[in-house]
Amino acid sequence: MSRFRSLLQASVNATKKALTWNVEEWVPPAEKHIFKFHSKEDLKKWHLYSDSEYGGLSSASLEIPDKGDGSDYAGIFSGNLSVELSEGSKWNISRSGFCGMRSKKFDGFIDLDGYDAIALRLRGDGRCYISTIYTENWVNSPGQAEDNSWQAFVFAPKNDWYIAKIPLARYLPTWRGNVIDVEMEMNPGRVLGMSLSVNAEGGAVGAKSGAGDFRVEIDWIKALRLP
């Protein structure tokens, strides 16, 4: 009987240990690095786009500065927003004045299940930028190759480094830059990529807007579990 009790107690202890381990395994870390912008190799994971592909005159670049002073490296997304169209353009676009940087395609998904927000560490120019999350296509455009896109504004204060925290619930479903008036929820477990873009028009009240130069330094992008 004593041996039976010992075996039973050992089994109970093992079960408790397994349950504790499973719970700890299920809860994700408080933060998850998604992208960093500390080297030229990091920047190769992104590509640029602008209205110039459709007859616009905006331009953009994504660079890592050559530093010799020991300061931290960060990617610089900069360029010029123009609301003009090139003469003789074959494209009939309703608006110009936009540039963006989008992560390149990769195998699999970014799993953000268990996280509440996206955080970006950046230093900007007082403009309002657009953070976009792309998820697997299953609602917005069935039968088409486009990903579902979810967008939220992010303000980039001038001169000072700032960590912007955007709750996932604040991202709205969009199609070609326009908000879709439907009730739907993002699937954070099937994220295909992200982008950061800027428009000459629109944004938060009080933010810099209009045609002209733009510049934002970006250090990293993370997913966060909020308290």
mmCIF file of N, CA and C in Angstrom, residues 74-164:
data_model
loop_
_atom_site.group_PDB
_atom_site.id
_atom_site.type_symbol
_atom_site.label_atom_id
_atom_site.label_comp_id
_atom_site.label_asym_id
_atom_site.label_seq_id
_atom_site.Cartn_x
_atom_site.Cartn_y
_atom_site.Cartn_z
ATOM 1 N N ALA A 74 19.883 53.088 -37.248
ATOM 2 C CA ALA A 74 18.448 52.971 -37.476
ATOM 3 C C ALA A 74 18.187 53.221 -38.950
ATOM 4 N N GLY A 75 17.153 52.569 -39.477
ATOM 5 C CA GLY A 75 16.792 52.792 -40.862
ATOM 6 C C GLY A 75 16.164 54.170 -41.044
ATOM 7 N N ILE A 76 16.432 54.800 -42.180
ATOM 8 C CA ILE A 76 15.857 56.109 -42.484
ATOM 9 C C ILE A 76 14.990 55.967 -43.733
ATOM 10 N N PHE A 77 13.696 56.152 -43.551
ATOM 11 C CA PHE A 77 12.728 56.151 -44.644
ATOM 12 C C PHE A 77 12.441 57.612 -44.971
ATOM 13 N N SER A 78 12.821 58.059 -46.148
ATOM 14 C CA SER A 78 12.693 59.475 -46.471
ATOM 15 C C SER A 78 12.413 59.650 -47.958
ATOM 16 N N GLY A 79 12.049 60.874 -48.312
ATOM 17 C CA GLY A 79 11.776 61.151 -49.716
ATOM 18 C C GLY A 79 11.007 62.441 -49.882
ATOM 19 N N ASN A 80 10.288 62.518 -50.991
ATOM 20 C CA ASN A 80 9.531 63.720 -51.305
ATOM 21 C C ASN A 80 8.148 63.341 -51.810
ATOM 22 N N LEU A 81 7.128 63.989 -51.254
ATOM 23 C CA LEU A 81 5.750 63.761 -51.664
ATOM 24 C C LEU A 81 5.335 64.853 -52.653
ATOM 25 N N SER A 82 4.853 64.424 -53.805
ATOM 26 C CA SER A 82 4.380 65.354 -54.822
ATOM 27 C C SER A 82 2.954 65.006 -55.204
ATOM 28 N N VAL A 83 2.125 66.010 -55.341
ATOM 29 C CA VAL A 83 0.740 65.776 -55.758
ATOM 30 C C VAL A 83 0.572 65.994 -57.265
ATOM 31 N N GLU A 84 1.692 66.211 -57.956
ATOM 32 C CA GLU A 84 1.664 66.408 -59.400
ATOM 33 C C GLU A 84 1.733 65.058 -60.130
ATOM 34 N N LEU A 85 1.301 65.057 -61.374
ATOM 35 C CA LEU A 85 1.378 63.877 -62.228
ATOM 36 C C LEU A 85 2.304 64.166 -63.406
ATOM 37 N N SER A 86 3.010 63.143 -63.843
ATOM 38 C CA SER A 86 3.897 63.325 -64.986
ATOM 39 C C SER A 86 3.075 63.554 -66.252
ATOM 40 N N GLU A 87 3.599 64.377 -67.144
ATOM 41 C CA GLU A 87 2.886 64.690 -68.380
ATOM 42 C C GLU A 87 2.775 63.451 -69.265
ATOM 43 N N GLY A 88 1.618 63.272 -69.848
ATOM 44 C CA GLY A 88 1.432 62.157 -70.760
ATOM 45 C C GLY A 88 1.293 60.808 -70.070
ATOM 46 N N SER A 89 1.013 60.799 -68.767
ATOM 47 C CA SER A 89 0.874 59.523 -68.058
ATOM 48 C C SER A 89 -0.327 58.738 -68.594
ATOM 49 N N LYS A 90 -0.115 57.438 -68.747
ATOM 50 C CA LYS A 90 -1.207 56.578 -69.234
ATOM 51 C C LYS A 90 -2.146 56.157 -68.110
ATOM 52 N N TRP A 91 -1.732 56.450 -66.867
ATOM 53 C CA TRP A 91 -2.543 56.042 -65.728
ATOM 54 C C TRP A 91 -3.571 57.108 -65.396
ATOM 55 N N ASN A 92 -4.734 56.690 -65.031
ATOM 56 C CA ASN A 92 -5.789 57.604 -64.610
ATOM 57 C C ASN A 92 -6.037 57.398 -63.122
ATOM 58 N N ILE A 93 -5.197 58.033 -62.297
ATOM 59 C CA ILE A 93 -5.312 57.865 -60.848
ATOM 60 C C ILE A 93 -6.006 59.078 -60.258
ATOM 61 N N SER A 94 -6.754 58.832 -59.186
ATOM 62 C CA SER A 94 -7.547 59.901 -58.573
ATOM 63 C C SER A 94 -6.740 60.747 -57.607
ATOM 64 N N ARG A 95 -5.607 60.235 -57.151
ATOM 65 C CA ARG A 95 -4.796 61.002 -56.207
ATOM 66 C C ARG A 95 -3.351 60.538 -56.290
ATOM 67 N N SER A 96 -2.446 61.430 -55.946
ATOM 68 C CA SER A 96 -1.026 61.096 -55.860
ATOM 69 C C SER A 96 -0.510 61.634 -54.542
ATOM 70 N N GLY A 97 0.775 61.579 -54.359
ATOM 71 C CA GLY A 97 1.341 62.066 -53.105
ATOM 72 C C GLY A 97 1.445 61.008 -52.037
ATOM 73 N N PHE A 98 1.971 59.807 -52.393
ATOM 74 C CA PHE A 98 2.146 58.765 -51.381
ATOM 75 C C PHE A 98 3.407 57.963 -51.658
ATOM 76 N N CYS A 99 4.016 57.486 -50.588
ATOM 77 C CA CYS A 99 5.192 56.609 -50.641
ATOM 78 C C CYS A 99 5.073 55.594 -49.517
ATOM 79 N N GLY A 100 5.718 54.444 -49.690
ATOM 80 C CA GLY A 100 5.674 53.443 -48.634
ATOM 81 C C GLY A 100 6.820 52.460 -48.710
ATOM 82 N N MET A 101 6.990 51.724 -47.650
ATOM 83 C CA MET A 101 7.953 50.618 -47.569
ATOM 84 C C MET A 101 7.200 49.401 -47.053
ATOM 85 N N ARG A 102 7.343 48.279 -47.772
ATOM 86 C CA ARG A 102 6.611 47.071 -47.406
ATOM 87 C C ARG A 102 7.573 45.900 -47.263
ATOM 88 N N SER A 103 7.322 45.073 -46.258
ATOM 89 C CA SER A 103 8.164 43.890 -46.072
ATOM 90 C C SER A 103 7.963 42.923 -47.224
ATOM 91 N N LYS A 104 9.033 42.260 -47.625
ATOM 92 C CA LYS A 104 8.968 41.323 -48.735
ATOM 93 C C LYS A 104 8.293 40.022 -48.303
ATOM 94 N N LYS A 105 7.814 39.274 -49.286
ATOM 95 C CA LYS A 105 7.160 38.003 -49.010
ATOM 96 C C LYS A 105 8.150 37.020 -48.392
ATOM 97 N N PHE A 106 7.652 36.182 -47.511
ATOM 98 C CA PHE A 106 8.478 35.151 -46.905
ATOM 99 C C PHE A 106 7.612 33.912 -46.701
ATOM 100 N N ASP A 107 8.260 32.803 -46.451
ATOM 101 C CA ASP A 107 7.534 31.553 -46.241
ATOM 102 C C ASP A 107 6.853 31.573 -44.874
ATOM 103 N N GLY A 108 5.603 31.106 -44.837
ATOM 104 C CA GLY A 108 4.905 31.008 -43.568
ATOM 105 C C GLY A 108 4.251 32.309 -43.160
ATOM 106 N N PHE A 109 4.001 32.426 -41.850
ATOM 107 C CA PHE A 109 3.284 33.562 -41.299
ATOM 108 C C PHE A 109 4.005 34.109 -40.079
ATOM 109 N N ILE A 110 3.681 35.363 -39.733
ATOM 110 C CA ILE A 110 4.055 35.910 -38.434
ATOM 111 C C ILE A 110 2.872 35.643 -37.510
ATOM 112 N N ASP A 111 3.095 34.895 -36.451
ATOM 113 C CA ASP A 111 2.019 34.536 -35.528
ATOM 114 C C ASP A 111 1.981 35.535 -34.378
ATOM 115 N N LEU A 112 0.956 36.366 -34.362
ATOM 116 C CA LEU A 112 0.807 37.370 -33.309
ATOM 117 C C LEU A 112 -0.326 37.026 -32.348
ATOM 118 N N ASP A 113 -0.771 35.782 -32.372
ATOM 119 C CA ASP A 113 -1.784 35.349 -31.408
ATOM 120 C C ASP A 113 -1.260 35.559 -29.988
ATOM 121 N N GLY A 114 -2.080 36.088 -29.127
ATOM 122 C CA GLY A 114 -1.667 36.323 -27.743
ATOM 123 C C GLY A 114 -1.097 37.712 -27.512
ATOM 124 N N TYR A 115 -0.964 38.508 -28.593
ATOM 125 C CA TYR A 115 -0.450 39.871 -28.446
ATOM 126 C C TYR A 115 -1.570 40.880 -28.666
ATOM 127 N N ASP A 116 -1.394 42.073 -28.084
ATOM 128 C CA ASP A 116 -2.452 43.081 -28.085
ATOM 129 C C ASP A 116 -2.135 44.303 -28.926
ATOM 130 N N ALA A 117 -0.849 44.544 -29.217
ATOM 131 C CA ALA A 117 -0.487 45.804 -29.860
ATOM 132 C C ALA A 117 0.775 45.648 -30.699
ATOM 133 N N ILE A 118 0.933 46.573 -31.641
ATOM 134 C CA ILE A 118 2.169 46.720 -32.397
ATOM 135 C C ILE A 118 2.883 47.958 -31.870
ATOM 136 N N ALA A 119 4.194 47.846 -31.663
ATOM 137 C CA ALA A 119 4.986 48.984 -31.191
ATOM 138 C C ALA A 119 6.079 49.288 -32.210
ATOM 139 N N LEU A 120 6.288 50.571 -32.469
ATOM 140 C CA LEU A 120 7.343 51.027 -33.363
ATOM 141 C C LEU A 120 8.173 52.081 -32.642
ATOM 142 N N ARG A 121 9.475 51.915 -32.652
ATOM 143 C CA ARG A 121 10.346 52.957 -32.098
ATOM 144 C C ARG A 121 10.835 53.808 -33.260
ATOM 145 N N LEU A 122 10.473 55.082 -33.230
ATOM 146 C CA LEU A 122 10.793 55.934 -34.371
ATOM 147 C C LEU A 122 11.050 57.381 -33.954
ATOM 148 N N ARG A 123 11.655 58.091 -34.885
ATOM 149 C CA ARG A 123 11.886 59.526 -34.717
ATOM 150 C C ARG A 123 11.562 60.177 -36.050
ATOM 151 N N GLY A 124 10.602 61.074 -36.050
ATOM 152 C CA GLY A 124 10.085 61.543 -37.316
ATOM 153 C C GLY A 124 10.217 63.021 -37.582
ATOM 154 N N ASP A 125 9.231 63.520 -38.322
ATOM 155 C CA ASP A 125 9.252 64.894 -38.799
ATOM 156 C C ASP A 125 7.940 65.619 -38.496
ATOM 157 N N GLY A 126 7.143 65.044 -37.596
ATOM 158 C CA GLY A 126 5.866 65.655 -37.271
ATOM 159 C C GLY A 126 4.729 65.240 -38.174
ATOM 160 N N ARG A 127 5.011 64.340 -39.122
ATOM 161 C CA ARG A 127 3.953 63.835 -39.986
ATOM 162 C C ARG A 127 3.269 62.632 -39.346
ATOM 163 N N CYS A 128 2.112 62.310 -39.889
ATOM 164 C CA CYS A 128 1.381 61.121 -39.480
ATOM 165 C C CYS A 128 1.595 60.048 -40.541
ATOM 166 N N TYR A 129 2.049 58.876 -40.127
ATOM 167 C CA TYR A 129 2.311 57.773 -41.045
ATOM 168 C C TYR A 129 1.217 56.708 -40.896
ATOM 169 N N ILE A 130 1.217 55.754 -41.796
ATOM 170 C CA ILE A 130 0.212 54.693 -41.778
ATOM 171 C C ILE A 130 0.905 53.354 -41.574
ATOM 172 N N SER A 131 0.550 52.682 -40.497
ATOM 173 C CA SER A 131 1.042 51.326 -40.228
ATOM 174 C C SER A 131 0.026 50.334 -40.788
ATOM 175 N N THR A 132 0.509 49.401 -41.615
ATOM 176 C CA THR A 132 -0.371 48.417 -42.235
ATOM 177 C C THR A 132 0.065 47.006 -41.871
ATOM 178 N N ILE A 133 -0.895 46.173 -41.541
ATOM 179 C CA ILE A 133 -0.675 44.741 -41.313
ATOM 180 C C ILE A 133 -1.401 43.985 -42.421
ATOM 181 N N TYR A 134 -0.694 43.079 -43.077
ATOM 182 C CA TYR A 134 -1.293 42.265 -44.133
ATOM 183 C C TYR A 134 -1.530 40.851 -43.602
ATOM 184 N N THR A 135 -2.740 40.370 -43.765
ATOM 185 C CA THR A 135 -3.068 39.018 -43.319
ATOM 186 C C THR A 135 -3.532 38.179 -44.505
ATOM 187 N N GLU A 136 -3.620 36.884 -44.281
ATOM 188 C CA GLU A 136 -4.020 35.960 -45.336
ATOM 189 C C GLU A 136 -5.388 36.351 -45.891
ATOM 190 N N ASN A 137 -5.516 36.333 -47.206
ATOM 191 C CA ASN A 137 -6.743 36.747 -47.874
ATOM 192 C C ASN A 137 -7.836 35.702 -47.675
ATOM 193 N N TRP A 138 -8.913 36.107 -47.011
ATOM 194 C CA TRP A 138 -10.069 35.200 -46.902
ATOM 195 C C TRP A 138 -11.389 35.955 -46.811
ATOM 196 N N VAL A 139 -11.327 37.304 -46.786
ATOM 197 C CA VAL A 139 -12.574 38.070 -46.696
ATOM 198 C C VAL A 139 -12.662 39.156 -47.771
ATOM 199 N N ASN A 140 -11.660 40.044 -47.822
ATOM 200 C CA ASN A 140 -11.805 41.279 -48.593
ATOM 201 C C ASN A 140 -12.021 41.075 -50.080
ATOM 202 N N SER A 141 -11.254 40.187 -50.683
ATOM 203 C CA SER A 141 -11.336 40.026 -52.126
ATOM 204 C C SER A 141 -11.209 38.553 -52.494
ATOM 205 N N PRO A 142 -12.230 37.752 -52.240
ATOM 206 C CA PRO A 142 -12.168 36.315 -52.516
ATOM 207 C C PRO A 142 -11.828 36.039 -53.979
ATOM 208 N N GLY A 143 -10.945 35.083 -54.170
ATOM 209 C CA GLY A 143 -10.562 34.701 -55.516
ATOM 210 C C GLY A 143 -9.498 35.580 -56.134
ATOM 211 N N GLN A 144 -9.037 36.617 -55.404
ATOM 212 C CA GLN A 144 -7.998 37.489 -55.911
ATOM 213 C C GLN A 144 -6.723 37.280 -55.117
ATOM 214 N N ALA A 145 -5.622 37.764 -55.688
ATOM 215 C CA ALA A 145 -4.314 37.516 -55.076
ATOM 216 C C ALA A 145 -3.969 38.509 -53.971
ATOM 217 N N GLU A 146 -4.772 39.553 -53.794
ATOM 218 C CA GLU A 146 -4.456 40.571 -52.806
ATOM 219 C C GLU A 146 -4.650 40.059 -51.384
ATOM 220 N N ASP A 147 -3.747 40.502 -50.501
ATOM 221 C CA ASP A 147 -3.873 40.161 -49.086
ATOM 222 C C ASP A 147 -4.902 41.080 -48.437
ATOM 223 N N ASN A 148 -5.466 40.652 -47.316
ATOM 224 C CA ASN A 148 -6.276 41.557 -46.506
ATOM 225 C C ASN A 148 -5.329 42.575 -45.866
ATOM 226 N N SER A 149 -5.747 43.818 -45.820
ATOM 227 C CA SER A 149 -4.897 44.847 -45.201
ATOM 228 C C SER A 149 -5.661 45.561 -44.097
ATOM 229 N N TRP A 150 -4.921 45.867 -43.031
ATOM 230 C CA TRP A 150 -5.470 46.526 -41.848
ATOM 231 C C TRP A 150 -4.577 47.714 -41.534
ATOM 232 N N GLN A 151 -5.184 48.899 -41.365
ATOM 233 C CA GLN A 151 -4.381 50.101 -41.243
ATOM 234 C C GLN A 151 -4.743 50.937 -40.020
ATOM 235 N N ALA A 152 -3.702 51.609 -39.515
ATOM 236 C CA ALA A 152 -3.888 52.539 -38.386
ATOM 237 C C ALA A 152 -2.870 53.667 -38.526
ATOM 238 N N PHE A 153 -3.247 54.858 -38.083
ATOM 239 C CA PHE A 153 -2.327 55.991 -38.116
ATOM 240 C C PHE A 153 -1.307 55.881 -36.987
ATOM 241 N N VAL A 154 -0.092 56.344 -37.267
ATOM 242 C CA VAL A 154 0.936 56.430 -36.229
ATOM 243 C C VAL A 154 1.643 57.775 -36.384
ATOM 244 N N PHE A 155 1.645 58.556 -35.320
ATOM 245 C CA PHE A 155 2.262 59.878 -35.348
ATOM 246 C C PHE A 155 3.749 59.755 -35.066
ATOM 247 N N ALA A 156 4.565 60.483 -35.826
ATOM 248 C CA ALA A 156 6.019 60.446 -35.662
ATOM 249 C C ALA A 156 6.498 61.824 -35.211
ATOM 250 N N PRO A 157 6.639 62.054 -33.907
ATOM 251 C CA PRO A 157 7.041 63.373 -33.404
ATOM 252 C C PRO A 157 8.380 63.820 -33.985
ATOM 253 N N LYS A 158 8.527 65.111 -34.125
ATOM 254 C CA LYS A 158 9.748 65.666 -34.694
ATOM 255 C C LYS A 158 10.873 65.666 -33.676
ATOM 256 N N ASN A 159 12.034 65.213 -34.095
ATOM 257 C CA ASN A 159 13.304 65.288 -33.363
ATOM 258 C C ASN A 159 13.480 64.275 -32.242
ATOM 259 N N ASP A 160 12.434 63.851 -31.554
ATOM 260 C CA ASP A 160 12.589 62.977 -30.387
ATOM 261 C C ASP A 160 12.224 61.530 -30.708
ATOM 262 N N TRP A 161 13.011 60.590 -30.162
ATOM 263 C CA TRP A 161 12.659 59.179 -30.292
ATOM 264 C C TRP A 161 11.374 58.913 -29.514
ATOM 265 N N TYR A 162 10.551 58.067 -30.086
ATOM 266 C CA TYR A 162 9.218 57.844 -29.525
ATOM 267 C C TYR A 162 8.809 56.403 -29.798
ATOM 268 N N ILE A 163 8.211 55.739 -28.801
ATOM 269 C CA ILE A 163 7.690 54.389 -29.002
ATOM 270 C C ILE A 163 6.175 54.492 -29.156
ATOM 271 N N ALA A 164 5.711 54.284 -30.366
ATOM 272 C CA ALA A 164 4.275 54.319 -30.650
ATOM 273 C C ALA A 164 3.694 52.934 -30.411
#
